[in-house]
PDB file of C-alpha atoms in Angstrom:
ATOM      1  CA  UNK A   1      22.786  -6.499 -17.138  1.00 82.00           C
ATOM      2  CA  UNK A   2      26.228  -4.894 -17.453  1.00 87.00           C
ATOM      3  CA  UNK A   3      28.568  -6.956 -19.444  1.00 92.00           C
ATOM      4  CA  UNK A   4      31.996  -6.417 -20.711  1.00 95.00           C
ATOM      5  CA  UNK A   5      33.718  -8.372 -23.920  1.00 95.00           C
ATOM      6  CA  UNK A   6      37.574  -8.774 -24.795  1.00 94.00           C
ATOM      7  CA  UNK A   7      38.595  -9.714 -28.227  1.00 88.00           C
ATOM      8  CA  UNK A   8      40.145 -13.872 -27.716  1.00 84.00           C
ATOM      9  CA  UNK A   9      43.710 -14.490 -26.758  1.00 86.00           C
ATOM     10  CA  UNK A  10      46.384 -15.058 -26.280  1.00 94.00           C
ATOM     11  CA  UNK A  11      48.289 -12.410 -27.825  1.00 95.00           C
ATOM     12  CA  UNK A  12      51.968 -12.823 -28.826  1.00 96.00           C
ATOM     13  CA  UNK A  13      54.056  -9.483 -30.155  1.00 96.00           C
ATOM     14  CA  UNK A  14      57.450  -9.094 -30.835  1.00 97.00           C
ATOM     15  CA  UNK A  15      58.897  -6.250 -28.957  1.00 97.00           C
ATOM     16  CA  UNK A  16      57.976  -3.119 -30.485  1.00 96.00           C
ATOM     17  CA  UNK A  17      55.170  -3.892 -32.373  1.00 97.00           C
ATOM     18  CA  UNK A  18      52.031  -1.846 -31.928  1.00 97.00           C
ATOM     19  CA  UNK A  19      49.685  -3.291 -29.759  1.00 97.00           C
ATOM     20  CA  UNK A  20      45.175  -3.023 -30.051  1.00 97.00           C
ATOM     21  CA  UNK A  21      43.158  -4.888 -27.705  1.00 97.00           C
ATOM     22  CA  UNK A  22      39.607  -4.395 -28.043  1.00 97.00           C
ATOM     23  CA  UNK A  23      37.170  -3.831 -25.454  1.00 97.00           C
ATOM     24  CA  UNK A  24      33.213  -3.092 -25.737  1.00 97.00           C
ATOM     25  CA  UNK A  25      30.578  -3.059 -23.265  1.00 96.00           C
ATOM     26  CA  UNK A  26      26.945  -3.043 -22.610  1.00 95.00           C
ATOM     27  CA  UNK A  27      25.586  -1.281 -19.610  1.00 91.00           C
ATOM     28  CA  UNK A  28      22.959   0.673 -18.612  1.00 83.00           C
ATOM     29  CA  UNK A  29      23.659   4.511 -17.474  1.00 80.00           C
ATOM     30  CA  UNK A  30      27.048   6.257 -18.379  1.00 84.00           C
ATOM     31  CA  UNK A  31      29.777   3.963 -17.070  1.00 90.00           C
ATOM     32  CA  UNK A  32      33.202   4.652 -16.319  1.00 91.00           C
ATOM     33  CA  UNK A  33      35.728   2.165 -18.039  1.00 94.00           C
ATOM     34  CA  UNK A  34      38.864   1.107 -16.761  1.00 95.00           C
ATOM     35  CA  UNK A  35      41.698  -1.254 -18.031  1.00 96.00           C
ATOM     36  CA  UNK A  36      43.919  -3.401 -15.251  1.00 95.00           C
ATOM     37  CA  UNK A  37      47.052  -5.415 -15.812  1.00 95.00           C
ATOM     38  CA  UNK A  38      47.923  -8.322 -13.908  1.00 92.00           C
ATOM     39  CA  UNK A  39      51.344  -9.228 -14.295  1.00 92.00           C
ATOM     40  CA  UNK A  40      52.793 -12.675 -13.702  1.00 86.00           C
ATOM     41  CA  UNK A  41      52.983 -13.549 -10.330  1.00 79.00           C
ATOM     42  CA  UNK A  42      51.516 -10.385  -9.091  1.00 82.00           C
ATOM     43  CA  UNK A  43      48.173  -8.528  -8.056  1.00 82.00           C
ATOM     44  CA  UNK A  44      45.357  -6.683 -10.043  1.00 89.00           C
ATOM     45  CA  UNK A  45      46.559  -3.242 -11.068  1.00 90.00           C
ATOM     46  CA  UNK A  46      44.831  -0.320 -12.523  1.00 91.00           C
ATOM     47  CA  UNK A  47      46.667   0.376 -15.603  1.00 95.00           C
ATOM     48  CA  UNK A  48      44.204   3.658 -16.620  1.00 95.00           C
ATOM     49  CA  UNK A  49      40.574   5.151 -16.560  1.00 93.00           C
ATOM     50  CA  UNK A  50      38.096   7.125 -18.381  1.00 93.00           C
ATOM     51  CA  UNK A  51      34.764   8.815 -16.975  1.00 89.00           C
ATOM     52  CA  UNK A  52      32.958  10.004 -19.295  1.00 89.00           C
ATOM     53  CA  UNK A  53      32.290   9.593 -23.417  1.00 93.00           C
ATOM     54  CA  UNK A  54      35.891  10.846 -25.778  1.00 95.00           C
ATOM     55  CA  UNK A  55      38.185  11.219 -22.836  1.00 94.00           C
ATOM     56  CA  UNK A  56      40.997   9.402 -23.055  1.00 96.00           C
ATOM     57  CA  UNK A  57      42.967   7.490 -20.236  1.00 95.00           C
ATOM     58  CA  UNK A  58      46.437   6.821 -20.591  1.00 96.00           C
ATOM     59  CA  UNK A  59      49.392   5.346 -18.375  1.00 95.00           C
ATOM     60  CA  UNK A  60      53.010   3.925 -19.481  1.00 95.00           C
ATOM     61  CA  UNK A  61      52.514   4.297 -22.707  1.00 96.00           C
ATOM     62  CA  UNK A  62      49.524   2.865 -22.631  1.00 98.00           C
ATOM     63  CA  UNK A  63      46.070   4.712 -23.914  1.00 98.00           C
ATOM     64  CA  UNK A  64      42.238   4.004 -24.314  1.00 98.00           C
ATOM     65  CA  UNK A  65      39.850   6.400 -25.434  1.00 97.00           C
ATOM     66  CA  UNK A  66      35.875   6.334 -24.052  1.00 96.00           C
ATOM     67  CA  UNK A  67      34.154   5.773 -27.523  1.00 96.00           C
ATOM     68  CA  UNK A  68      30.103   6.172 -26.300  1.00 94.00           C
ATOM     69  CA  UNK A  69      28.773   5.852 -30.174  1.00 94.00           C
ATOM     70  CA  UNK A  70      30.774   2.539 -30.184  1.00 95.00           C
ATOM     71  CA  UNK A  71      30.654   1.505 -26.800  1.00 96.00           C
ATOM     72  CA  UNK A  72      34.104   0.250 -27.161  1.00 97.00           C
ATOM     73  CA  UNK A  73      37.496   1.312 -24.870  1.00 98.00           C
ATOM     74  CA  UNK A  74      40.326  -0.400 -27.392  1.00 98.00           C
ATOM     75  CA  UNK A  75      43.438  -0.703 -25.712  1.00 98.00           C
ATOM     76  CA  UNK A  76      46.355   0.688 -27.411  1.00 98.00           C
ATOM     77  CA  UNK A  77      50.307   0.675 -27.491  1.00 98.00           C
ATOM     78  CA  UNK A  78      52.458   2.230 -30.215  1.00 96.00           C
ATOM     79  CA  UNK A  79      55.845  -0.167 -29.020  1.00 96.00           C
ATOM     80  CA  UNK A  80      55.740  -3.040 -26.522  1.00 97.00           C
ATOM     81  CA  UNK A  81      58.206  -4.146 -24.612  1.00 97.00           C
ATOM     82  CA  UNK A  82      58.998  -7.654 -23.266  1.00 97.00           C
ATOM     83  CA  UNK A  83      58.017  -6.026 -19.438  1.00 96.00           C
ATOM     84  CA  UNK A  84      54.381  -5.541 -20.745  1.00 97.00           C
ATOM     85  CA  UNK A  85      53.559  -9.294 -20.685  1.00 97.00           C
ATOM     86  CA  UNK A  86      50.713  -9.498 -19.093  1.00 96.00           C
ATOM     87  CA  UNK A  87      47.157 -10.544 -18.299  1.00 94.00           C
ATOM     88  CA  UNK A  88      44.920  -7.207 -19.663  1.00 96.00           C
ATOM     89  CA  UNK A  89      41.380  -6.908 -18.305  1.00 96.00           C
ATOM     90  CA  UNK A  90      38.881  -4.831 -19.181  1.00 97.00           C
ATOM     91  CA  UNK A  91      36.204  -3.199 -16.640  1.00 95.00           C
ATOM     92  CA  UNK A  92      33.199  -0.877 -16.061  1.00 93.00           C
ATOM     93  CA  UNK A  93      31.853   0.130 -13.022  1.00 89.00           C
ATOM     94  CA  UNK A  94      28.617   2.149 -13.386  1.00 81.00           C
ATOM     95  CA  UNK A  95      28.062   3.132  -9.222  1.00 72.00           C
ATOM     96  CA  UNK A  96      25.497   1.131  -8.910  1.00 62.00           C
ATOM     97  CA  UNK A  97      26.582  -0.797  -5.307  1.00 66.00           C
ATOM     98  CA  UNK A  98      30.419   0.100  -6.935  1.00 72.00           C
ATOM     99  CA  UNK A  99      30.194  -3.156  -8.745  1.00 81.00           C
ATOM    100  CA  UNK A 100      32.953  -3.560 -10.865  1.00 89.00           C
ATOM    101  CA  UNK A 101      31.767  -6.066 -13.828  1.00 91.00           C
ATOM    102  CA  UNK A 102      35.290  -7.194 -15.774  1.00 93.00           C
ATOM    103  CA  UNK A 103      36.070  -8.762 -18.986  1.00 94.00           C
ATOM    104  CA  UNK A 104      37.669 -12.113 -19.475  1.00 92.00           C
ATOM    105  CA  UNK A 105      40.953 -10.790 -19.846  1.00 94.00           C
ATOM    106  CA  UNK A 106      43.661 -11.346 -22.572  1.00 95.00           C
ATOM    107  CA  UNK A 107      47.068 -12.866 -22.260  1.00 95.00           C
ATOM    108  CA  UNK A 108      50.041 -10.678 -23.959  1.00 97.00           C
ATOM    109  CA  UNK A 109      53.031 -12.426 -24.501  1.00 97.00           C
ATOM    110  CA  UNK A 110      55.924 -10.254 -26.261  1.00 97.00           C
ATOM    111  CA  UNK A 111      58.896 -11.473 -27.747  1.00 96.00           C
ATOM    112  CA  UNK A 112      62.531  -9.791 -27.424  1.00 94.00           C
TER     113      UNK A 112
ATOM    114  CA  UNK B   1      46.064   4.798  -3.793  1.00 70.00           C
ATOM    115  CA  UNK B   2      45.513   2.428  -0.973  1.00 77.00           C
ATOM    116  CA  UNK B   3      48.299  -0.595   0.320  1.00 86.00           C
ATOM    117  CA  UNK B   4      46.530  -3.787   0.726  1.00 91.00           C
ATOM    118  CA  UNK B   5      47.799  -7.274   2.260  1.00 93.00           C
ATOM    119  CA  UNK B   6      46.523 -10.758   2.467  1.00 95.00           C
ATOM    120  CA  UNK B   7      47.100 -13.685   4.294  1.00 96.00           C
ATOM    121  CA  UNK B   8      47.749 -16.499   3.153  1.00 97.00           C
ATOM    122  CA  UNK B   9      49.347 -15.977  -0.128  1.00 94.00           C
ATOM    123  CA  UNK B  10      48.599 -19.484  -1.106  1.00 95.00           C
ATOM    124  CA  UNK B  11      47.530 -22.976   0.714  1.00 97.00           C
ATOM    125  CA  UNK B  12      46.593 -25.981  -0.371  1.00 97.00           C
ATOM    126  CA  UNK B  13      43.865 -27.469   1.526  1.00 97.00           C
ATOM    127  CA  UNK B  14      41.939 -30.607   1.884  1.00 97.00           C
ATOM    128  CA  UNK B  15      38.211 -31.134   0.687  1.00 97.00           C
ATOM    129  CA  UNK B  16      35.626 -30.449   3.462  1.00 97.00           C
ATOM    130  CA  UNK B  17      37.834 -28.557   5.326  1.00 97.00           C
ATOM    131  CA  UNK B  18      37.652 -24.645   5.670  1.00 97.00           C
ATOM    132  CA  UNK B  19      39.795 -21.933   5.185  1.00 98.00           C
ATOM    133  CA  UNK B  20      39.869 -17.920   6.355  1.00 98.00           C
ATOM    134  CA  UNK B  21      41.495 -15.558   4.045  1.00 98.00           C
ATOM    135  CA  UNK B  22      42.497 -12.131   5.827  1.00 98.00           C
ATOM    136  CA  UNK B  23      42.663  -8.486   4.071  1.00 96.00           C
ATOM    137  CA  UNK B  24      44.074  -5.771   5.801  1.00 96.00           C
ATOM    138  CA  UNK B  25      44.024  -2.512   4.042  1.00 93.00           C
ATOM    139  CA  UNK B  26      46.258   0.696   5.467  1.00 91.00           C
ATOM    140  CA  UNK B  27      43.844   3.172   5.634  1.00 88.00           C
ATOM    141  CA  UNK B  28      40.159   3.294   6.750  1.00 88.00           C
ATOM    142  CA  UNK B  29      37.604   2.118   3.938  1.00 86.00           C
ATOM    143  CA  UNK B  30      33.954   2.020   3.791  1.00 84.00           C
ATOM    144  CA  UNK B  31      33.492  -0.549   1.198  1.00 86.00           C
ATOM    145  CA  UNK B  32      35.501  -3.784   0.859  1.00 91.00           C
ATOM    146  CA  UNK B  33      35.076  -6.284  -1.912  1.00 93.00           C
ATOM    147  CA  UNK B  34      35.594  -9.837  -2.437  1.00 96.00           C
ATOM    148  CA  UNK B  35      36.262 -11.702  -5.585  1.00 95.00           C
ATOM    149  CA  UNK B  36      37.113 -14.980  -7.316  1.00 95.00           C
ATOM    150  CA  UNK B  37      38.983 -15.583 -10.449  1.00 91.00           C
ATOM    151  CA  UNK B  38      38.832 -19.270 -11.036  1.00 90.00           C
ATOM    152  CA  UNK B  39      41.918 -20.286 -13.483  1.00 84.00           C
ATOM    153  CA  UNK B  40      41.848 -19.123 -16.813  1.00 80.00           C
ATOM    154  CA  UNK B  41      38.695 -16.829 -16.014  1.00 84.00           C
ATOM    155  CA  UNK B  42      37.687 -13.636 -15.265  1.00 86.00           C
ATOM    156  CA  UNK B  43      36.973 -12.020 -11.737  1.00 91.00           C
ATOM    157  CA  UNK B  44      33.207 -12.313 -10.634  1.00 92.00           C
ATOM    158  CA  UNK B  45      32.758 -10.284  -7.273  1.00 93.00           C
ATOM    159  CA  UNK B  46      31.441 -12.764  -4.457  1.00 96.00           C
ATOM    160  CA  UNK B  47      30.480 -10.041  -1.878  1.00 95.00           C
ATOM    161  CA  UNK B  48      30.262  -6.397  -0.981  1.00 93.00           C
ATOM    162  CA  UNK B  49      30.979  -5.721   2.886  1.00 92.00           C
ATOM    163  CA  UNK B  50      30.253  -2.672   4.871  1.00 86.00           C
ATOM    164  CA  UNK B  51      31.305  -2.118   8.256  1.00 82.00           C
ATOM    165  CA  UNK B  52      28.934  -2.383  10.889  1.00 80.00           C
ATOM    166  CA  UNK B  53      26.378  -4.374   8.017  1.00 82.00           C
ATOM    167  CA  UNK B  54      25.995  -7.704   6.827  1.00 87.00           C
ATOM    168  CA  UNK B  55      28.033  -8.726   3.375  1.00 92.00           C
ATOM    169  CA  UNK B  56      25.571  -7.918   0.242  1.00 92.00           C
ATOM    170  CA  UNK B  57      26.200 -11.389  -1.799  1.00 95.00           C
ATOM    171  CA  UNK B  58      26.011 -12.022  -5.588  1.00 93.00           C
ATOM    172  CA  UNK B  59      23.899 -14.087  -7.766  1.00 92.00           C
ATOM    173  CA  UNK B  60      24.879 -17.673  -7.242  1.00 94.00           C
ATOM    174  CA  UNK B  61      27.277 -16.995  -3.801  1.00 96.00           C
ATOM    175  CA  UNK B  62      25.926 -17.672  -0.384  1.00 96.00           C
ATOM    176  CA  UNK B  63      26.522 -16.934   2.924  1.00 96.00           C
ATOM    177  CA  UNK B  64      27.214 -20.303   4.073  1.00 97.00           C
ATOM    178  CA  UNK B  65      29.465 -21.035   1.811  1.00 97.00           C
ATOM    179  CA  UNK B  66      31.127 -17.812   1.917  1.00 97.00           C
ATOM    180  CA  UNK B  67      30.806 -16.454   5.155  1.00 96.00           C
ATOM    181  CA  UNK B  68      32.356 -12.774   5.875  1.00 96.00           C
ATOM    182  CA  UNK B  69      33.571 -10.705   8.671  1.00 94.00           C
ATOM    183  CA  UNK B  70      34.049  -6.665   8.442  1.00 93.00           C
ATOM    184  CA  UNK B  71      34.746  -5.595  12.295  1.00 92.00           C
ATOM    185  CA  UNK B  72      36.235  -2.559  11.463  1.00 91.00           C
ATOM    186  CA  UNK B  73      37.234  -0.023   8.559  1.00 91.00           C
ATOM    187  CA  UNK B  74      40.487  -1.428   7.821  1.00 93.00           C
ATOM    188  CA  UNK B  75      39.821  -5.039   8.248  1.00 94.00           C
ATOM    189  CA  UNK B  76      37.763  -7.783   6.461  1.00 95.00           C
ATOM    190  CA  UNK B  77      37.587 -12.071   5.979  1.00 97.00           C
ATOM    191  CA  UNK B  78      36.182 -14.142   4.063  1.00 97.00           C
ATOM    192  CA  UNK B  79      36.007 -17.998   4.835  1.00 98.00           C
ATOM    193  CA  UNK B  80      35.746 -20.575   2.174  1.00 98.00           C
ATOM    194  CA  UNK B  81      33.692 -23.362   3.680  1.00 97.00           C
ATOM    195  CA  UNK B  82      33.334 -27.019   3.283  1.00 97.00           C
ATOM    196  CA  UNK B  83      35.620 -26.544   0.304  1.00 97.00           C
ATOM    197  CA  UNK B  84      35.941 -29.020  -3.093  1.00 97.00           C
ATOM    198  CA  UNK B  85      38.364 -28.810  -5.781  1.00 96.00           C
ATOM    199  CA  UNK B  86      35.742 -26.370  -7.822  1.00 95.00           C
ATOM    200  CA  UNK B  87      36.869 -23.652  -5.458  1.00 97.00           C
ATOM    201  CA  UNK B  88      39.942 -23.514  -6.257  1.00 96.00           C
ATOM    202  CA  UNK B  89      41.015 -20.386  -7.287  1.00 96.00           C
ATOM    203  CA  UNK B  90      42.972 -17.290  -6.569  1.00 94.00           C
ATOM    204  CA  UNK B  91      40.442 -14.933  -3.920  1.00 96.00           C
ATOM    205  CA  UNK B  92      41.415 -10.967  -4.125  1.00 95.00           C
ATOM    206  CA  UNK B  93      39.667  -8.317  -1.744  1.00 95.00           C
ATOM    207  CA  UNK B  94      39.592  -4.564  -3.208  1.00 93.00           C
ATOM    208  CA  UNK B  95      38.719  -1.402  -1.846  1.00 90.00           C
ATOM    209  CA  UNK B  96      37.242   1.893  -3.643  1.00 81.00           C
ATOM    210  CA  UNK B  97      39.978   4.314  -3.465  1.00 69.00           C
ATOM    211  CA  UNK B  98      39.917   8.048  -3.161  1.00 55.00           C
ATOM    212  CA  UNK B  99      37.092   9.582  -5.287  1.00 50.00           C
ATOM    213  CA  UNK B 100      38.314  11.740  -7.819  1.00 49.00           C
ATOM    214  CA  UNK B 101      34.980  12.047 -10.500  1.00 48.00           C
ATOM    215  CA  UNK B 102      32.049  10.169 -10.051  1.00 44.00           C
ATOM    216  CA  UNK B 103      33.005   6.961  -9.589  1.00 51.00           C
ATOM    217  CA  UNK B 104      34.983   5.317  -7.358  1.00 63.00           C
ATOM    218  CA  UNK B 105      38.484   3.504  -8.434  1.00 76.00           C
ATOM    219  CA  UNK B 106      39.171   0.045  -6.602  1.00 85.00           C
ATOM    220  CA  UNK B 107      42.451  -0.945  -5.307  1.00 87.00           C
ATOM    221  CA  UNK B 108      43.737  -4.780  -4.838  1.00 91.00           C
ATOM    222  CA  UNK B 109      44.970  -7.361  -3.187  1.00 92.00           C
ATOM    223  CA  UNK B 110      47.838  -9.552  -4.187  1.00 91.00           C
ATOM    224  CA  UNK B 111      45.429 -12.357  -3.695  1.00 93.00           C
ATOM    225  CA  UNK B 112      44.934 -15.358  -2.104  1.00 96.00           C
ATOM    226  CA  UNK B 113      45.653 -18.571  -4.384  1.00 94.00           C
ATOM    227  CA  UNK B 114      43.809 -21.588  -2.970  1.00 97.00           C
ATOM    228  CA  UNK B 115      44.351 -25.028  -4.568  1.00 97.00           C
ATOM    229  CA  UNK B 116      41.517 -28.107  -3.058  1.00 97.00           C
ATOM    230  CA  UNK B 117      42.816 -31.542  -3.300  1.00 96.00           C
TER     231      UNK B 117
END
């Protein structure tokens, strides 16, 4: 079945360090990958998407490119800021019933 | 993108008793989803429901345990039945947004956190 696996967390950065979270997948077809952020307090957001094998979803700074040969969508951040604390999840969604199947999620915690 | 509400925001109810979580989304929808994300874990989708069709469940969620309502496109519930501190968790309903490729974004719900005593 479809599966999707986060590197372990928690996270802690200090504010503008460069940020990688890793994300790879197993699925069957050609999914489409998407990262959400849930911030504290708050509801599930889609933070940004990618279709279809090298494109590259980005959003706030954030960005994530579709790597097929890897099967990986690494999340990435040049500087973080103290706002992007956060839960991070990983997802795929192949359009089979719509199902979205979502990784454990990672805690970032940055530091002023 | 698609505004979605749900009611309550949080309760804390007693074991054996049940509870009705509402989703009300501002636009019409075909597909509504349900999920769980127990503390510390990810989301696992409970149920897909249609309008006019009964809820498709997931491996290892039931009906009677997790009965749902979808009387019309904009409008779903889900009731959490006979409940025990094991479901406690924080329930979110999503929708699929507009499509823009081939597959279908989904939008969500602040969520419903539910503690069982």
């Amino acid at each position: 079945g479809d599966s999707v696996t986060q590197m372990e967390g928690p996270v802690t950065l200090s504010e503008e360090a460069f940020l990688t979270i890793n994300c790879t997948y197993t699925a069957t077809g050609y999914p489409s990958l998407f990262w959400y952020v849930q911030y504290p307090g708050e509801g599930l957001q889609l933070l940004l998407k990618a279709t279809k094998a090298d494109d590259k979803g980005s959003n706030k700074g954030f960005e994530a490119t579709y790597r097929k040969e890897t099967t990986s969508f690494h999340l990435e951040k040049g500087s973080v800021q103290v706002s992007d604390s956060a839960v991070y999840f990983c997802a795929l969604n192949t359009g089979a019933n719509s199902k979205l199947t979502f990784g454990k999620g990672i805690t970032l915690s940055v530091r002023p | 993108s698609a505004v979605i509400s749900q009611k309550p925001s949080r309760d804390i109810c007693q074991r054996g008793t049940s509870l009705t979580i509402q989703c009300q989304v501002d636009s019409q929808v075909t597909m509504m989803f349900w999920y769980r994300q127990q503390p510390g874990q990810s989301l696992t989708l409970i149920a897909t429901a249609n309008q006019g069709s009964e809820a498709t469940y997931e491996s290892g969620f039931v009906i009677d345990k997790f009965p749902i309502s979808r009387p019309n496109l904009t409008f779903s519930t889900l009731t959490v039945s006979n409940m025990s501190p094991e479901d406690s968790s924080i329930y979110l309903c999503s929708v699929e947004g507009a499509s823009s490729g081939d597959y279908n974004e989904q939008f969500f719900g602040p969520g419903t956190r539910l503690t069982v005593l």
